[in-house]
mmCIF file with all atom_site columns, C-alpha atoms in Angstrom:
data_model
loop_
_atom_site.group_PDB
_atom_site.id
_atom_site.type_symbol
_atom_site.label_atom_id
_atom_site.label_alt_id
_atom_site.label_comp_id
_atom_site.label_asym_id
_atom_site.label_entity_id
_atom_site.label_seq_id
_atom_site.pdbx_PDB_ins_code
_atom_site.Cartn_x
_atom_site.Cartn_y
_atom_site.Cartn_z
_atom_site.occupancy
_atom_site.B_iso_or_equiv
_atom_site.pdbx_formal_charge
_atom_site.auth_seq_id
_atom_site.auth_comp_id
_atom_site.auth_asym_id
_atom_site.auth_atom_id
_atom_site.pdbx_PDB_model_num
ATOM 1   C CA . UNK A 1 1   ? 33.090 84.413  172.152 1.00 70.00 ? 68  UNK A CA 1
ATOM 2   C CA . UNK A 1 2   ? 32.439 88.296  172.697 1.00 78.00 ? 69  UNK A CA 1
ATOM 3   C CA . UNK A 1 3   ? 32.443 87.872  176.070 1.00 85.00 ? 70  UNK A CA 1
ATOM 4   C CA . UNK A 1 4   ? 35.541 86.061  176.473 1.00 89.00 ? 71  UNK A CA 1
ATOM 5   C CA . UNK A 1 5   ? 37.167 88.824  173.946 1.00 89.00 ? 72  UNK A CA 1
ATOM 6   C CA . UNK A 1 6   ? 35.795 91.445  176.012 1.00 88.00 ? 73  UNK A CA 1
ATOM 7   C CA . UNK A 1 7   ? 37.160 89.963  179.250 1.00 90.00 ? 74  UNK A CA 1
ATOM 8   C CA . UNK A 1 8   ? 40.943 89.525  177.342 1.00 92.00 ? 75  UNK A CA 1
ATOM 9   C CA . UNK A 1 9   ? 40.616 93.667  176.020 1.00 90.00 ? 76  UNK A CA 1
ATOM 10  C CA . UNK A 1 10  ? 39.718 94.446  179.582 1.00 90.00 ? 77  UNK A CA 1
ATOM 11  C CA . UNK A 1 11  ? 43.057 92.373  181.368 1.00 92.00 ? 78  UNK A CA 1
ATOM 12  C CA . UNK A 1 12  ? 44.699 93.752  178.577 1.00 92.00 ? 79  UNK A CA 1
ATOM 13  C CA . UNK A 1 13  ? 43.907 97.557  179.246 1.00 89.00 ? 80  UNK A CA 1
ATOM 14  C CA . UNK A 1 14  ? 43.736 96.850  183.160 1.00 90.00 ? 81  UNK A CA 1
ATOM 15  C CA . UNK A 1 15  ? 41.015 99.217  183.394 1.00 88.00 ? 82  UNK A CA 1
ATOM 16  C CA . UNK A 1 16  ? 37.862 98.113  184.367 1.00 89.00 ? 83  UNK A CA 1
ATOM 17  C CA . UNK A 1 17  ? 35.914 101.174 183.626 1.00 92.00 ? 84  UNK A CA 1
ATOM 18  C CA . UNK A 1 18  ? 36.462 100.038 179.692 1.00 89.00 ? 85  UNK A CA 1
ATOM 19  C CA . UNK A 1 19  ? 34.653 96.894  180.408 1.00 89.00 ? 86  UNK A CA 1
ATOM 20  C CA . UNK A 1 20  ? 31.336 98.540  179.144 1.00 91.00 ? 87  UNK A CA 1
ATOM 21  C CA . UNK A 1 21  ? 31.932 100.481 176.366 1.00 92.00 ? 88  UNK A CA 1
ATOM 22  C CA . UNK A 1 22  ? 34.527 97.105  174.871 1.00 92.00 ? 89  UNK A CA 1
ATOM 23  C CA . UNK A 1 23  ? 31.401 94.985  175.206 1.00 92.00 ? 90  UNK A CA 1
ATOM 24  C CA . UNK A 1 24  ? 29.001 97.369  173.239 1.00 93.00 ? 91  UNK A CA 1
ATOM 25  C CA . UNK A 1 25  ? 32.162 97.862  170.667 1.00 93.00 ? 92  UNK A CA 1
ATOM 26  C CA . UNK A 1 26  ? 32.225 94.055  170.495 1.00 92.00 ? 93  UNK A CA 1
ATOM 27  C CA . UNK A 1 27  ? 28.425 93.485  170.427 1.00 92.00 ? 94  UNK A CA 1
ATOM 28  C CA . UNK A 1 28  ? 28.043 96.192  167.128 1.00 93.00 ? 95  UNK A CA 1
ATOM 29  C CA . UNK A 1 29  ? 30.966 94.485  165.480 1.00 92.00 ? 96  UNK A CA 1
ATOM 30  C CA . UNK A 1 30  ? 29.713 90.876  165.840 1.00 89.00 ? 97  UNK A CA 1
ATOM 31  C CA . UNK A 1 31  ? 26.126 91.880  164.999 1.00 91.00 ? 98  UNK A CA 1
ATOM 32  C CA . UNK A 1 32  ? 27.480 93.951  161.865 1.00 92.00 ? 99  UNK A CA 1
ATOM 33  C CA . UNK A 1 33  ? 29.574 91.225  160.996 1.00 88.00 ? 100 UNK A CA 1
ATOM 34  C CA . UNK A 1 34  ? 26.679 88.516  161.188 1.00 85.00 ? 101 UNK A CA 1
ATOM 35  C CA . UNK A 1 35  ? 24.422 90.719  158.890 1.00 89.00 ? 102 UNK A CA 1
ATOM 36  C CA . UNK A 1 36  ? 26.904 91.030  155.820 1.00 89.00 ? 103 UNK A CA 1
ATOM 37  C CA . UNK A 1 37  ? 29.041 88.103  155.996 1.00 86.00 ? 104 UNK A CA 1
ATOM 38  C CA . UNK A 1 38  ? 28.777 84.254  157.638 1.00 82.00 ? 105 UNK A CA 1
ATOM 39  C CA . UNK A 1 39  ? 30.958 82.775  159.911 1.00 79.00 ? 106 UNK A CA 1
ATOM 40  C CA . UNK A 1 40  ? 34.894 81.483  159.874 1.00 82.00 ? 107 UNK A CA 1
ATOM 41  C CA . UNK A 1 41  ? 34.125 78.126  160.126 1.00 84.00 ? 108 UNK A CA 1
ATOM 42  C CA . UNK A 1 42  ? 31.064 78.410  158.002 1.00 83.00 ? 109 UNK A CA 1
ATOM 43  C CA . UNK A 1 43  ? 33.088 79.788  155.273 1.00 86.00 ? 110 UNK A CA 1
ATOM 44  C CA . UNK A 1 44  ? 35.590 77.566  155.737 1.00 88.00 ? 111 UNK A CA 1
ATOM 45  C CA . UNK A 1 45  ? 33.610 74.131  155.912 1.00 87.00 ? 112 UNK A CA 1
ATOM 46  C CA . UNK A 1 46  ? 31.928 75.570  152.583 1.00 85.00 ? 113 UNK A CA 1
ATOM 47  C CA . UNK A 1 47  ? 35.601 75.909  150.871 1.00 90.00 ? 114 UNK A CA 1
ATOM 48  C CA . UNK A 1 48  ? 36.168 72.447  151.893 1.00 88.00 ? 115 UNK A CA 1
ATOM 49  C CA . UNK A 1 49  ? 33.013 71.347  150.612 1.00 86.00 ? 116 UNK A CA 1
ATOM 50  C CA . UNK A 1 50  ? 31.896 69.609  153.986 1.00 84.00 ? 117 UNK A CA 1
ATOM 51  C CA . UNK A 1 51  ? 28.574 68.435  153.312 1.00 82.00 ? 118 UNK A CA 1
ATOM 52  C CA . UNK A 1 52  ? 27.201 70.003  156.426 1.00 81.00 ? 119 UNK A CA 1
ATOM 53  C CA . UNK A 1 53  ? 23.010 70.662  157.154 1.00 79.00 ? 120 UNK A CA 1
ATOM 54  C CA . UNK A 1 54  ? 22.476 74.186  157.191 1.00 77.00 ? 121 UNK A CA 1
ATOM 55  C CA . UNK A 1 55  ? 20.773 75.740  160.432 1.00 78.00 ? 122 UNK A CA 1
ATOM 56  C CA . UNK A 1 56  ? 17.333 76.658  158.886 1.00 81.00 ? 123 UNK A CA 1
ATOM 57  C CA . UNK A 1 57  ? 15.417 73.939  156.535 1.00 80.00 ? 124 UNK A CA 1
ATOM 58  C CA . UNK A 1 58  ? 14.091 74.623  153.306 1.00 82.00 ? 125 UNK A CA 1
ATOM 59  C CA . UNK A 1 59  ? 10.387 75.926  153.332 1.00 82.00 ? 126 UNK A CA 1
ATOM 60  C CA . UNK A 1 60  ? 8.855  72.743  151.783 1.00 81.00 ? 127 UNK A CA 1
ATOM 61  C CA . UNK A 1 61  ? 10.147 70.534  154.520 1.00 80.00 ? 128 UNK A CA 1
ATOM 62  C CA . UNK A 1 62  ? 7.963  71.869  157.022 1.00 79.00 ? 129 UNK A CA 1
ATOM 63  C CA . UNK A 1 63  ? 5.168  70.777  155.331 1.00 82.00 ? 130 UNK A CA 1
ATOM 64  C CA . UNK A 1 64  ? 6.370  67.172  154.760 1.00 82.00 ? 131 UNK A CA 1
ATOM 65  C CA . UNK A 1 65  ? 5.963  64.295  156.978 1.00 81.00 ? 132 UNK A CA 1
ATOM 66  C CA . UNK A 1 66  ? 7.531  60.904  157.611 1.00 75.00 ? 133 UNK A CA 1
ATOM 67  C CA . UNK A 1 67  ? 4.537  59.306  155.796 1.00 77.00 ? 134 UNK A CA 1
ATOM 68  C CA . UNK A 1 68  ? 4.289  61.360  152.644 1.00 79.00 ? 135 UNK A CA 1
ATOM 69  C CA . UNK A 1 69  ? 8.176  60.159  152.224 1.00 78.00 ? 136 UNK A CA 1
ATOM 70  C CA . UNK A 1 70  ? 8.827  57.076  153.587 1.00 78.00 ? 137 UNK A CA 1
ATOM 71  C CA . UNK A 1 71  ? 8.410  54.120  151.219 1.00 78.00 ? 138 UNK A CA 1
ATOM 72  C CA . UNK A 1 72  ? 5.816  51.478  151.816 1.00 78.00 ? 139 UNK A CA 1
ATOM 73  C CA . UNK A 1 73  ? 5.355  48.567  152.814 1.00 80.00 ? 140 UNK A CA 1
ATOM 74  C CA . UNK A 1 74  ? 7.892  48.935  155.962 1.00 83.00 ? 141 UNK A CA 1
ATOM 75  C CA . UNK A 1 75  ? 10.836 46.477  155.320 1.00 87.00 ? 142 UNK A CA 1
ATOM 76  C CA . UNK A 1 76  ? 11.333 45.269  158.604 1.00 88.00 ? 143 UNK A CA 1
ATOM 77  C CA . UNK A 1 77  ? 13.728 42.787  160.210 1.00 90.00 ? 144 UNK A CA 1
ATOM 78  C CA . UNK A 1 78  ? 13.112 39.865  162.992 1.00 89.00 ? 145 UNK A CA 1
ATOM 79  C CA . UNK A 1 79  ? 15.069 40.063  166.246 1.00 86.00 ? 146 UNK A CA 1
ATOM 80  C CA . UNK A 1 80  ? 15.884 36.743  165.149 1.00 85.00 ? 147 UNK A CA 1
ATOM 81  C CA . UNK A 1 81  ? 15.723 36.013  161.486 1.00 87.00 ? 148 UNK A CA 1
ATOM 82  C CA . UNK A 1 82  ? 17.064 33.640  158.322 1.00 88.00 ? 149 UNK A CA 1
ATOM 83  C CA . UNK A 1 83  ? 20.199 34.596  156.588 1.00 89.00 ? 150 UNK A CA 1
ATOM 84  C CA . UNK A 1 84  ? 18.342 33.266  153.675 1.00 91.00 ? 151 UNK A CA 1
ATOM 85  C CA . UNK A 1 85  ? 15.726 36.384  154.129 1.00 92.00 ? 152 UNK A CA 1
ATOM 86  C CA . UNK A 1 86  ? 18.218 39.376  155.411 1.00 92.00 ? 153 UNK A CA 1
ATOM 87  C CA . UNK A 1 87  ? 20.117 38.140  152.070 1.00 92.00 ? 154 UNK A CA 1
ATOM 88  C CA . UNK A 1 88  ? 16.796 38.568  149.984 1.00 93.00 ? 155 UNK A CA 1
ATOM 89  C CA . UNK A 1 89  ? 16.058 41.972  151.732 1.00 93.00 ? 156 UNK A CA 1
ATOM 90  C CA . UNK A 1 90  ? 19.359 43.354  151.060 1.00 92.00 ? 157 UNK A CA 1
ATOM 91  C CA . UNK A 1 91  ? 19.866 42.353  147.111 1.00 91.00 ? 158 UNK A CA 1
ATOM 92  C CA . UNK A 1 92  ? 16.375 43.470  146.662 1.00 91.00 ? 159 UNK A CA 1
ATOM 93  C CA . UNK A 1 93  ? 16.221 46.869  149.021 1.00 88.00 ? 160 UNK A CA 1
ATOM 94  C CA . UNK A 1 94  ? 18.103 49.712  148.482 1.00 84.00 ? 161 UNK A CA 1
ATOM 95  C CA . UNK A 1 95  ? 17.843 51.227  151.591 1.00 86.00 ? 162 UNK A CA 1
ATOM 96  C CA . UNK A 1 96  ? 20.376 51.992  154.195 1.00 87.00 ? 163 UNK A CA 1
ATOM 97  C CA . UNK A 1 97  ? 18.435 50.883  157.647 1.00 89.00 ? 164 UNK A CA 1
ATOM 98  C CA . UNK A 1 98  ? 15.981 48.433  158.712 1.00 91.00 ? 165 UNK A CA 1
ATOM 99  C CA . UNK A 1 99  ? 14.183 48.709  161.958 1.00 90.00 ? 166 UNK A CA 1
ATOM 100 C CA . UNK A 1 100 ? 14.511 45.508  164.109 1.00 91.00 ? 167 UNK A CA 1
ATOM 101 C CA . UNK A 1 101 ? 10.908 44.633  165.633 1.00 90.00 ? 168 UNK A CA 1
ATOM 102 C CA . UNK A 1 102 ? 10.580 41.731  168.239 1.00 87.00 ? 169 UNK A CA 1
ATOM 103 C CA . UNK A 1 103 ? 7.253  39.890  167.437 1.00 74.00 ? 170 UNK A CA 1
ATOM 104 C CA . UNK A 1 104 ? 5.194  38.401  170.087 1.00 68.00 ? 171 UNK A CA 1
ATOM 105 C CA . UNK A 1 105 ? 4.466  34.414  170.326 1.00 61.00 ? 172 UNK A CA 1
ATOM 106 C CA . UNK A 1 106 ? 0.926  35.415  170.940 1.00 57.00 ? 173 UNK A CA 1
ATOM 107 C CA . UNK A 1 107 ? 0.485  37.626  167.826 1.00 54.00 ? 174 UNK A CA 1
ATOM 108 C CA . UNK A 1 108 ? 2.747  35.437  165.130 1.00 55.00 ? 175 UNK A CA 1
ATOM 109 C CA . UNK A 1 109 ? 0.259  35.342  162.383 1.00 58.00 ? 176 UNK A CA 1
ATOM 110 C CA . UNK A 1 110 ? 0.018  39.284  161.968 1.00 57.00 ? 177 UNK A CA 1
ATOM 111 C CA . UNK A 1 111 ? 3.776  40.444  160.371 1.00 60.00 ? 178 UNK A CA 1
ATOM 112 C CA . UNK A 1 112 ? 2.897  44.070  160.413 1.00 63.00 ? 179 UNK A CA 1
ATOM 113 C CA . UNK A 1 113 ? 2.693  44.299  164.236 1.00 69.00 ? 180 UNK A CA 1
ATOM 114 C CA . UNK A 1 114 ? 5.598  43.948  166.972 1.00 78.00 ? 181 UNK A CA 1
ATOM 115 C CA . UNK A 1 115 ? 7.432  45.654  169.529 1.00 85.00 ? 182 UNK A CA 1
ATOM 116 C CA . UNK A 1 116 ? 10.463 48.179  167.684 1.00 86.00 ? 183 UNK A CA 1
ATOM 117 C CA . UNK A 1 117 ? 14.306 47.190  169.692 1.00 90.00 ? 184 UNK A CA 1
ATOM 118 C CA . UNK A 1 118 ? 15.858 49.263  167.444 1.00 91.00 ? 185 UNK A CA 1
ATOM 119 C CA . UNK A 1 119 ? 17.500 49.530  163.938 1.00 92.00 ? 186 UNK A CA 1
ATOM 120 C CA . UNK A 1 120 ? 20.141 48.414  161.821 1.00 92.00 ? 187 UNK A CA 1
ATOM 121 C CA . UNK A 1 121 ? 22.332 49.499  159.049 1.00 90.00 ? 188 UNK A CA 1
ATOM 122 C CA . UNK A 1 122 ? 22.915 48.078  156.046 1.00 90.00 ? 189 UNK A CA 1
ATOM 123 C CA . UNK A 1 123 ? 26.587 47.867  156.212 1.00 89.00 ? 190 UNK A CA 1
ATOM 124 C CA . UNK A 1 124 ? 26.596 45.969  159.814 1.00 89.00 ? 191 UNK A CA 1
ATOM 125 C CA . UNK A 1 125 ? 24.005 43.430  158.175 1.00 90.00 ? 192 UNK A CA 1
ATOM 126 C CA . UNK A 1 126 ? 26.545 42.932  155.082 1.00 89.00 ? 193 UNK A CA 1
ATOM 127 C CA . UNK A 1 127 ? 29.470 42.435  157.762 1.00 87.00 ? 194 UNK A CA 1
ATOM 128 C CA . UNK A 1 128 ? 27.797 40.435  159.721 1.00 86.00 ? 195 UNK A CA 1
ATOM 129 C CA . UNK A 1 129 ? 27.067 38.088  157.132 1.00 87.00 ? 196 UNK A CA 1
ATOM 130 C CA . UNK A 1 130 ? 30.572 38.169  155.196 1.00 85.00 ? 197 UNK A CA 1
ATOM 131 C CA . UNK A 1 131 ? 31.938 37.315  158.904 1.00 81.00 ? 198 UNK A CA 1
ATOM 132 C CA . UNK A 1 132 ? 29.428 34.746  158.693 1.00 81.00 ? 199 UNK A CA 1
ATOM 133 C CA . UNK A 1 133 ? 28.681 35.224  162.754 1.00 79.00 ? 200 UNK A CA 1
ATOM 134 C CA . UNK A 1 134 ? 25.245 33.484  162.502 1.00 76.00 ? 201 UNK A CA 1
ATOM 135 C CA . UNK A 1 135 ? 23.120 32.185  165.716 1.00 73.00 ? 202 UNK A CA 1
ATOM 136 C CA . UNK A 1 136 ? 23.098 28.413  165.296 1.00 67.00 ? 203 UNK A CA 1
ATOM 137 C CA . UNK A 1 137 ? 20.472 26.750  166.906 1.00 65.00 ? 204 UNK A CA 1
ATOM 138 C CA . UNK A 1 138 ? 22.674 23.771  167.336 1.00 62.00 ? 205 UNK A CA 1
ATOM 139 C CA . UNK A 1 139 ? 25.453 25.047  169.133 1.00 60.00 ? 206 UNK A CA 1
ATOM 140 C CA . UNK A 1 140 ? 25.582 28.518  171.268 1.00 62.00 ? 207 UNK A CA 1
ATOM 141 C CA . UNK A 1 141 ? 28.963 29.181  170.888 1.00 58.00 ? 208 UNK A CA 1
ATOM 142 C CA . UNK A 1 142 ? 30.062 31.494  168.565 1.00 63.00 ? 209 UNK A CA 1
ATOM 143 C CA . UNK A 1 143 ? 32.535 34.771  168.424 1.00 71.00 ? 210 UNK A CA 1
ATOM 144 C CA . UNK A 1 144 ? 30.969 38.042  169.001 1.00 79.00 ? 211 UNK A CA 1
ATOM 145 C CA . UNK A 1 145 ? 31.882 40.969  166.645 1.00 80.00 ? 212 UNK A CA 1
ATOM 146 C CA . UNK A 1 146 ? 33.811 43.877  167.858 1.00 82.00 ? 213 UNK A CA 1
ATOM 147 C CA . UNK A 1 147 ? 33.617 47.313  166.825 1.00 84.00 ? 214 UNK A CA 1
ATOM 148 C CA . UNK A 1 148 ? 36.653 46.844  164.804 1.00 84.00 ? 215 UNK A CA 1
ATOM 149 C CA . UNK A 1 149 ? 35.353 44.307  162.435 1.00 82.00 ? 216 UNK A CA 1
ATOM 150 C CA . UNK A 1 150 ? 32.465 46.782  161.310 1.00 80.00 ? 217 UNK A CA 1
ATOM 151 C CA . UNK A 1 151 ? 35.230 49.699  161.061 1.00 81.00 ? 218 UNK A CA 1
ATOM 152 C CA . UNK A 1 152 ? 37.118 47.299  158.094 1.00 81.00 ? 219 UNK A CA 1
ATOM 153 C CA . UNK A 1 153 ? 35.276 48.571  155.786 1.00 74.00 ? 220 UNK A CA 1
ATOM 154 C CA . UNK A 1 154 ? 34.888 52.250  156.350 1.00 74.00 ? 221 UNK A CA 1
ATOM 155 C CA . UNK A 1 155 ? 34.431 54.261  154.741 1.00 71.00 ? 222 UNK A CA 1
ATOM 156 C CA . UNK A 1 156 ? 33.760 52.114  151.686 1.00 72.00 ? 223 UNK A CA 1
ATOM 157 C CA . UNK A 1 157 ? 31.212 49.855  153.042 1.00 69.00 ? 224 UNK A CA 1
ATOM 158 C CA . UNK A 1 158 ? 30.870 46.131  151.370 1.00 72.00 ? 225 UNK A CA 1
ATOM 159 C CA . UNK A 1 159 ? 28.358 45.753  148.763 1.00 77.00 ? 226 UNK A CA 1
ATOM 160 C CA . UNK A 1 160 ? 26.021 42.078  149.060 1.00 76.00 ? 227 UNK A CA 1
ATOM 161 C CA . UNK A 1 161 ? 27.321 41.333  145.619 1.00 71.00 ? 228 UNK A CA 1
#
């Protein structure tokens, strides 16, 4: 932004020879500016209370790791799996994504292993299930969901109740 303010001052005065000393005018001020007081839209997104990550994390999070705060066992999901258990998972689960692992025929007996396609939020599993668009083994027809059915809800996603 100082550059393109420096380049506007400069059309502005039509003088050329001012392009150096605008820039190190512009330079200080930003800098100064910076150093006592935050942004525009910094201060702004804070008076609309945005919630909004800041830039720099706090000094215990550098020390933390996906292990030391993830919860255990994994709650995972089958590519393919009974309504019956993603019903189960959700009204005993509180949490808001499941990763989707595809297990191998050849390894069927060990649940902890499989290759990861992916993850899924809670609120597409609850839509998916109140739209009751289910893979029936009996018939292969069946109507896809668009993004529009999973935007219903938003932003007060369904509860499984």
């Amino acid at each position: 932004m100082t550059i393109s303010l420096a380049v506007i001052l400069i059309e502005a005065t039509g003088d050329i020879v001012l392009g150096l000393p605008i820039m190190i005018v512009l330079t200080v001020a930003k800098l100064t500016g910076d150093y006592f007081n935050e942004g525009f839209f910094d201060i702004h997104i804070a008076l609309q209370s945005v919630p909004f990550l800041p830039w720099e994390s706090e000094a215990f999070a550098s020390q933390l790791s996906a292990l030391s705060i993830m919860s255990a066992p994994v709650i995972q999901i089958k590519t393919v799996e009974k309504v019956e258990n993603i019903y189960c998972i959700l009204r005993s689960e509180s949490h808001h994504g499941f990763p989707v692992v595809d297990h191998h025929a050849d390894n069927i007996t060990n649940q902890r292993s499989g290759t990861f396609q992916g993850i899924i939020l809670r609120h597409q599993l609850i839509t998916i299930l109140r739209k009751r668009n289910f893979i029936s083994f009996n018939d292969n027809l069946r109507d896809y969901l668009t993004v529009d059915d999973f935007r219903e809800s938003y932003p007060r996603h369904p509860s499984i109740e």
